[in-house]
Every structure is written in C-alpha cells, then in structure tokens.
Coordinates of C-alpha atoms and ligand atoms in Angstrom, one line a residue:
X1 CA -14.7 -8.7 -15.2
X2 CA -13.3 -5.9 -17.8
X3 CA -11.8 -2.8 -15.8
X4 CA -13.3 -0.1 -17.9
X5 CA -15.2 2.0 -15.3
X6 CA -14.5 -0.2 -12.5
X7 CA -13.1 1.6 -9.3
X8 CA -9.4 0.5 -7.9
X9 CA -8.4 1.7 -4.5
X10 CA -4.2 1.0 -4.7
X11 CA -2.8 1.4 -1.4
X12 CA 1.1 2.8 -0.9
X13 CA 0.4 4.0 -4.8
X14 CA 2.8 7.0 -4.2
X15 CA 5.6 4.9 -5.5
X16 CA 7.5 1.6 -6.7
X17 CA 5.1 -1.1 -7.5
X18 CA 2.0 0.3 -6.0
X19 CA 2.2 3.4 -8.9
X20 CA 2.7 1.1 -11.1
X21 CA -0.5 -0.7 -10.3
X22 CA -2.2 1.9 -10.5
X23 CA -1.1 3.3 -13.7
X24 CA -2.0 -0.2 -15.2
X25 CA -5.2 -0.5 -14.3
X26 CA -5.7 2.8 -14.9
X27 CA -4.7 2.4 -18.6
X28 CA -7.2 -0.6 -19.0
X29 CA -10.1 2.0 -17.7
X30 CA -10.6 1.5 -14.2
X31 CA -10.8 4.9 -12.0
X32 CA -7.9 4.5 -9.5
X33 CA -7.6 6.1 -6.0
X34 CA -4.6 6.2 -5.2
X35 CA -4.1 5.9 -1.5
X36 CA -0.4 7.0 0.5
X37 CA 1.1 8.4 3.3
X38 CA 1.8 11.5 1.6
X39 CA -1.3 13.0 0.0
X40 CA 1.0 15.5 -1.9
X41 CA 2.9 12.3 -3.3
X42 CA -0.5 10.3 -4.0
X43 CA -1.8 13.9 -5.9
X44 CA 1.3 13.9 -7.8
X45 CA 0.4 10.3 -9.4
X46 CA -3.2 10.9 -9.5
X47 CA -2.3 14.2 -11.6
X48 CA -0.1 12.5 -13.7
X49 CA -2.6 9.7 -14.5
X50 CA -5.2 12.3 -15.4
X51 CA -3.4 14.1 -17.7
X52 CA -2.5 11.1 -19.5
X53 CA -6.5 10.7 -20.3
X54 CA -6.6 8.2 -17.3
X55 CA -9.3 8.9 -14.1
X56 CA -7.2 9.2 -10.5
X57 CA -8.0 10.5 -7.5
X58 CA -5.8 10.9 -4.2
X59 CA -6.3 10.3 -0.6
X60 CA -4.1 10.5 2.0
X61 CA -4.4 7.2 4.3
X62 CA -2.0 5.6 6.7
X63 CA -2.9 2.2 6.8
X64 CA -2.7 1.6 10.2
X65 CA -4.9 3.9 11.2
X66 CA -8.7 2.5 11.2
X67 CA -10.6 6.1 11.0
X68 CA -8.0 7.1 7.8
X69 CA -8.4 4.1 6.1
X70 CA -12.5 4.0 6.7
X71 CA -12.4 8.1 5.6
X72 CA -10.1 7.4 2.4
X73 CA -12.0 4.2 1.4
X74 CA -15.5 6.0 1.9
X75 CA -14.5 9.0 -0.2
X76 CA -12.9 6.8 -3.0
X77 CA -16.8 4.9 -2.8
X78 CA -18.5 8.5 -3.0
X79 CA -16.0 9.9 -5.8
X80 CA -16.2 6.9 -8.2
X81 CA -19.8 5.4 -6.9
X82 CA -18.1 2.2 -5.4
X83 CA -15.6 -0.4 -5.0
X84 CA -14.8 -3.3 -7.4
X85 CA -11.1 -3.8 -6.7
X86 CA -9.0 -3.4 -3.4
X87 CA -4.7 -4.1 -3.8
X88 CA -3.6 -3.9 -0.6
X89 CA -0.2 -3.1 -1.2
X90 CA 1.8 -0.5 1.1
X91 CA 4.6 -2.2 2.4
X92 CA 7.7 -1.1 4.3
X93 CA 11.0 -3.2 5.2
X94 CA 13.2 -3.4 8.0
X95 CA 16.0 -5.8 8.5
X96 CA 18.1 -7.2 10.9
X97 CA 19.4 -10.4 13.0
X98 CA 16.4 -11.6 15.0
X99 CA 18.8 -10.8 18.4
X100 CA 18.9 -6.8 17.5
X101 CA 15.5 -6.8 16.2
X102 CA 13.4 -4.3 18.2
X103 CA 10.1 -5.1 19.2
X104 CA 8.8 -1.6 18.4
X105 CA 10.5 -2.4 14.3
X106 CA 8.3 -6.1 14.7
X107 CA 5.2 -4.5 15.5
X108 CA 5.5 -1.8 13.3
X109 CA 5.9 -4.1 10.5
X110 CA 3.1 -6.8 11.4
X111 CA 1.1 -3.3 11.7
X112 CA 1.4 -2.0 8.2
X113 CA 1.4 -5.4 6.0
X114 CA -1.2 -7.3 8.4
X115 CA -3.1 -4.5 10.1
X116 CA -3.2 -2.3 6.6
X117 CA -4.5 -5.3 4.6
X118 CA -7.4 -6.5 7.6
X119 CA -8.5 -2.7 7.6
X120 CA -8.3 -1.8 3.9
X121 CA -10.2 -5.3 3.3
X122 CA -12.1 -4.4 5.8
X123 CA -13.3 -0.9 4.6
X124 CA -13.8 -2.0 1.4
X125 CA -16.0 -5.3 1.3
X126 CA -18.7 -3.5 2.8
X127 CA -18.6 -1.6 -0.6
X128 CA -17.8 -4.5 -3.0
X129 CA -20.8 -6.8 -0.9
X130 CA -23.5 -3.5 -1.1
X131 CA -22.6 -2.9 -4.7
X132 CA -24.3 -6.8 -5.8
X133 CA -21.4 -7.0 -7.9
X134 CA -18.7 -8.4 -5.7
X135 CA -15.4 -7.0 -6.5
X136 CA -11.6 -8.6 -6.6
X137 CA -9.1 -8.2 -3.6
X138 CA -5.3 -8.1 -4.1
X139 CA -2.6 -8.2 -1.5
X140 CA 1.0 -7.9 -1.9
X141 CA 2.5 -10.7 -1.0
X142 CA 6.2 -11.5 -2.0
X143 CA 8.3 -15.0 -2.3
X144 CA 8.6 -14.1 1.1
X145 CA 5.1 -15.4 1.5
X146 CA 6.4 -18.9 0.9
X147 CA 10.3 -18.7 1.4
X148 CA 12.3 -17.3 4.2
X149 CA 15.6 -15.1 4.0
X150 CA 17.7 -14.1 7.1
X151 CA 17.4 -10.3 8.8
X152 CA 13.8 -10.2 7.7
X153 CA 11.9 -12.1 10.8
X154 CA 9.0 -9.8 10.7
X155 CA 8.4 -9.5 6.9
X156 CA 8.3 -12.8 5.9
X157 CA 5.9 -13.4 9.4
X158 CA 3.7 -10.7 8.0
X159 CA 4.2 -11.5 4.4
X160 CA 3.5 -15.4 5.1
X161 CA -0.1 -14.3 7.2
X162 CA -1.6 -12.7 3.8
X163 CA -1.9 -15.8 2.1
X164 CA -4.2 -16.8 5.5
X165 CA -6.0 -13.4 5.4
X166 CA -6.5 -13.9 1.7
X167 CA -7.8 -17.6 2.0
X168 CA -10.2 -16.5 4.5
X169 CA -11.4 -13.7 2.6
X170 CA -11.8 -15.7 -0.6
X171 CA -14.4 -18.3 1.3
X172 CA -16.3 -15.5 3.1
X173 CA -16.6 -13.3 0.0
X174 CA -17.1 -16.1 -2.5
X175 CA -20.6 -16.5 -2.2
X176 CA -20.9 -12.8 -3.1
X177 CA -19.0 -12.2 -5.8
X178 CA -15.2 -11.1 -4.1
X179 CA -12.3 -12.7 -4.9
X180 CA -9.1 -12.6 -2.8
X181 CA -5.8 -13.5 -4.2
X182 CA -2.2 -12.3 -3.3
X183 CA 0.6 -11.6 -6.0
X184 CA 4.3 -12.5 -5.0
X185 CA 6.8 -10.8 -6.7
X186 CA 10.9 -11.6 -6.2
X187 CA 13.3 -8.7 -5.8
X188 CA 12.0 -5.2 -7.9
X189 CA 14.3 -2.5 -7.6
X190 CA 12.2 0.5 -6.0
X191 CA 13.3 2.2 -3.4
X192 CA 12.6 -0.5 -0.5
X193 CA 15.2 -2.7 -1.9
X194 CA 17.5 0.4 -3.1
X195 CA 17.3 0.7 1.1
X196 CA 18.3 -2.7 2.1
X197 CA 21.2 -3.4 -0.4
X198 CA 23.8 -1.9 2.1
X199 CA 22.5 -2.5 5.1
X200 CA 22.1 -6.4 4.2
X201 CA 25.4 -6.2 2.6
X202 CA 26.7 -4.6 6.5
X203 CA 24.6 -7.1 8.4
X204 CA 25.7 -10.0 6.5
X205 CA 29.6 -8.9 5.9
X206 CA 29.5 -9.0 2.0
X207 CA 29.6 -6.2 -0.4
X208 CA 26.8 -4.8 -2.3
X209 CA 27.7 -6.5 -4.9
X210 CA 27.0 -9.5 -3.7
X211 CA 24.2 -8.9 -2.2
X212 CA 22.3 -8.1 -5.8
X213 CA 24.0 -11.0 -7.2
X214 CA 23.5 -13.7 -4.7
X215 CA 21.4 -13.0 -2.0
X216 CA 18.7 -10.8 -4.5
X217 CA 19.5 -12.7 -8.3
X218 CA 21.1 -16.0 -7.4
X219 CA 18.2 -18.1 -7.3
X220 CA 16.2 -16.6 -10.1
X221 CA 16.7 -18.7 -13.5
X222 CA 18.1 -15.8 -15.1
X223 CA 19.7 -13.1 -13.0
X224 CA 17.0 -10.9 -13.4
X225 CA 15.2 -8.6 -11.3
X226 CA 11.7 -8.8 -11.9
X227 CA 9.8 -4.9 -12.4
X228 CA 7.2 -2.9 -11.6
X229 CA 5.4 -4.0 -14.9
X230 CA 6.0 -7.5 -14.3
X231 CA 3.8 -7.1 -11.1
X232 CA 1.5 -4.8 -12.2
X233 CA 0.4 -7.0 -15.8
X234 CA 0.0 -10.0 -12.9
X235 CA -2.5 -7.5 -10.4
X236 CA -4.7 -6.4 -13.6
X237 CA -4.9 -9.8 -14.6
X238 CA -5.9 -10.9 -10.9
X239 CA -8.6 -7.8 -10.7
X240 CA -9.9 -8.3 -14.6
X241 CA -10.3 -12.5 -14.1
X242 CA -13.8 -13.0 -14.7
X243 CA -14.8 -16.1 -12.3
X244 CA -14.0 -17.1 -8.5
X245 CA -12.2 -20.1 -10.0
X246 CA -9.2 -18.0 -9.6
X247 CA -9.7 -17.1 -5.7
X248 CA -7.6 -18.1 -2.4
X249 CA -4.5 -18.8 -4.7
X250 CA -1.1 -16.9 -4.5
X251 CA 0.7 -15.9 -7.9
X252 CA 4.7 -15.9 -7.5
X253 CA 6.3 -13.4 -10.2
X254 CA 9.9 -13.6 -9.3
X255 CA 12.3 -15.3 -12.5
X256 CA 12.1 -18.1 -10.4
X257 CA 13.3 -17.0 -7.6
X258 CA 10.6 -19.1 -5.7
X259 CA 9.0 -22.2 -7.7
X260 CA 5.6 -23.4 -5.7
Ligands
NAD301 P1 8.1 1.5 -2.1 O1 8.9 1.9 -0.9 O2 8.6 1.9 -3.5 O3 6.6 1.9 -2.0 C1 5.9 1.7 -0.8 C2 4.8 2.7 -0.7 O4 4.0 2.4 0.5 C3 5.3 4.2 -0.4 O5 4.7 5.1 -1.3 C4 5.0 4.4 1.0 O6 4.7 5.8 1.3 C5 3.7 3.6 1.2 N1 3.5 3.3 2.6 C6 4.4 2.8 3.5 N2 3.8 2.7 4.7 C7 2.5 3.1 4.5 C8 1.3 3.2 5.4 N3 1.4 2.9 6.7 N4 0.2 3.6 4.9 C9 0.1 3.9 3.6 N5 1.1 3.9 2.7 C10 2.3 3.4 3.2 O7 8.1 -0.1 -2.0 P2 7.7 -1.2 -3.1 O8 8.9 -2.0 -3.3 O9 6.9 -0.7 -4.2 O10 6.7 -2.1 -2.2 C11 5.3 -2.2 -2.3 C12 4.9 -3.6 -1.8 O11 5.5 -4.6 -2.5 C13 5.2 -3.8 -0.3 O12 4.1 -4.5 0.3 C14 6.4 -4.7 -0.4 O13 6.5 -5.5 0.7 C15 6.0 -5.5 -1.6 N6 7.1 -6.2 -2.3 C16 8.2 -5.5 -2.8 C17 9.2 -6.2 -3.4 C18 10.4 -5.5 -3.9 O14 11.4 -6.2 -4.2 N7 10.4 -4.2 -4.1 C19 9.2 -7.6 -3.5 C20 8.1 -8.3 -3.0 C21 7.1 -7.6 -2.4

C-alpha cells in the first residue's frame, strides 16, 4: 500500500529511532502522530515535521496506561479520519545481573514493551478492521528477539514475546487486511544505548571501550552500528508492502550482528 495520506501512529516518537520513523514515513506522505511520554517533546517533532511540508500531530500517551493509549489512539483516528499503520515502538532499557535485578525494574519493563504493544495493537485494530482497509502493524523488536545478551533478563524476555504477539496478530488480522511484522535492529546509538555503555562496562568489569567494540560491534560483519535510518527505511518498507505475504515474519537490521 503507498503511504501518501495513510495515517501512522509511532509510539515513543519523541526521540532515537521512533523520530526517525516517523519522519520517514512522514516524508513518503503518510500523516504521523506522534505519540510519547512528553507531549512537549512529541509537539517538538510534530512541529518540526510540519514545517518541513510534512503532516504530524502530537499526543501525549504513556503506553502503559490503557485510558491514554485508547484517548491518544482515538484522537489520532478523529484528526487524520483513521488508522492504516500502528509501530509500536517505545522502549526503555534496564540492565543488570539477574541476582540484583528488581522485580519492580522486570515488571516495569515487560510493562512497557509487552503491555504498550497489546494496548496500542489493541486500540488501533479496532480502527484498521472498521476502516475495510486493513492497515500494517509494526513492533520494535531487536536481535534481542532472537539472541540473548547478559544483564538484560527482562528485555530480551519482553523483546522475544513480540514476535508471539505479532504472530498472533498477523493470523487474526489477516483475513482483514492487517498485517503484523516486527523489525530487529542491532545496536543504534540513541540515547538508550548512550545509557547502558557504562553501566554495562561497570557491571561486566571492562571499559567502555570495550563494551562498543565487543560486546555492541563484535559480532556485526563490519563494526558498524546500525542507525536510525537503517531502521526507519526497513519500518516504511514493512507499512508500504502491498500484500499479507509479508505478515508474521521478523526483519533483523543489525550488520549481522544476528543472522536468522
Ligand atoms: P530512545 O530512548 O531514544 O527513545 C525511546 C522513546 O520511547 C523516548 O522518547 C521515550 O520517552 C519513549 N517512551 C519510553 N517509555 C514510554 C512509555 N511508557 N510510553 C510512551 N513512550 C515511552 O530509545 P530508542 O533506542 O530509540 O528505542 C526505541 C525502541 O527501539 C525501543 O523499543 C528499543 O527497545 C528498540 N531498540 C533499540 C535499539 C538500540 O540500539 N537503540 C536496538 C534494538 C531495539
């Protein structure tokens, strides 16, 4: 389907990949909401995006919160007219040894990766389904969907349950026209990695140093990280894909970091 006019609700588009998401598809003509924390943050975006010729609209949605997320999804349908493309994609990170790894840290982050994509996919299908024209869902996955690292228990638990969720969705929505796929980038340097580079490197006794080039770059072919526009180029392509022959799947972007 070609994004020109088609609505895009980006979740945690304030920043780092999500903004980048969002600019994308905005530049290929879809209206974008862009949906964060902060609305102040999200209106600074959606401003930007406007005054580069480019349709955006902010909302301010925690996406743990089921009334915020129902509010911003349902003002993003009534601003733009619908739904056509969800990209569930707010995401925090917290790491540490499984042993010192509080319970309140776990659930908080099954919360905002699991929770924030069941009620963001939740919101929006309703829309996608009443539209008659289906609509393409997106979550942000990581090679953490398929690989595990040490210190990060609950994100690759949470980031590993998305490929489920999207699975599901893909054979519930398929026979109306959604798609649900989920894009795995490797290491992008926004500022949830900038955060984790020294406390890996003081959980795991190595410099910094080490931890971008071993721990972050040593399995990728080329010692790359891979960016924003790297991810963003693979969401459009995910949301613009014409057919459901492209459903259910997971796309890893990461200079192999992870081959499937
Ligand atoms: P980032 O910190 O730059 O941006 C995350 C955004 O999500 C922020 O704007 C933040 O305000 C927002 N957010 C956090 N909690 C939220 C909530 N409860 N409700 C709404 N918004 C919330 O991080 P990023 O690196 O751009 O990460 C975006 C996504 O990409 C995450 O899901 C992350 O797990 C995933 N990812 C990142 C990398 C990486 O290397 N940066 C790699 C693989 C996957």
């Amino acid at each position: 389907m070609s994004l020109k006019n088609k609505v895009a609700v980006v979740t945690g588009a304030a920043s780092g990949i999500g903004e980048q998401c969002a600019r994308k598809l905005a530049a290929q003509g879809a209206k974008v909401v862009i949906a964060d924390l902060s609305l102040k943050n999200a209106q600074q975006v959606a401003t930007s995006i406007n005054d580069g010729g480019g349709s955006a609209f902010a909302v301010e949605m925690n996406v743990v919160d089921e009334e915020a997320v129902n509010r911003g999804i349902d003002a993003a349908a009534e601003k733009f007219g619908s739904i056509d493309v969800l990209v569930s994609n707010a995401g925090i990170q917290i790491v540490n040894p499984i042993e010192n790894y509080a319970f309140s840290d776990w659930k908080k982050m099954l919360a905002v990766h699991l929770d924030g994509a069941f009620l963001t996919t939740k919101a929006a299908i309703g829309h996608m389904y009443s539209s008659g024209r289906g609509g393409s869902i997106i979550y942000m996955g990581s090679v953490h969907s398929h690989e595990a690292s040490k210190l990060k228990s609950a994100y690759v638990t949470a980031k590993h349950g998305l490929l489920g969720l999207a699975r599901v969705v893909a054979k519930e929505g398929g026979p109306r026209g959604v798609r649900a796929n989920v894009v795995c980038p490797g290491f992008v340097r926004t500022p949830l990695v900038d955060k984790q580079i020294p406390e890996q490197a003081k959980e795991l006794g190595i410099s910094e140093e080490e931890v971008i080039k071993h721990v972050m770059l040593g399995d990728t072919v080329d010692g790359e990280f891979t960016t924003v526009d790297d991810v963003a180029n693979t969401v459009a392509f995910l949301a613009g894909f014409e057919s459901a022959a492209l459903t259910g799947q997971s796309i890893v972007v990461s200079h192999g970091w992870y081959m499937q």
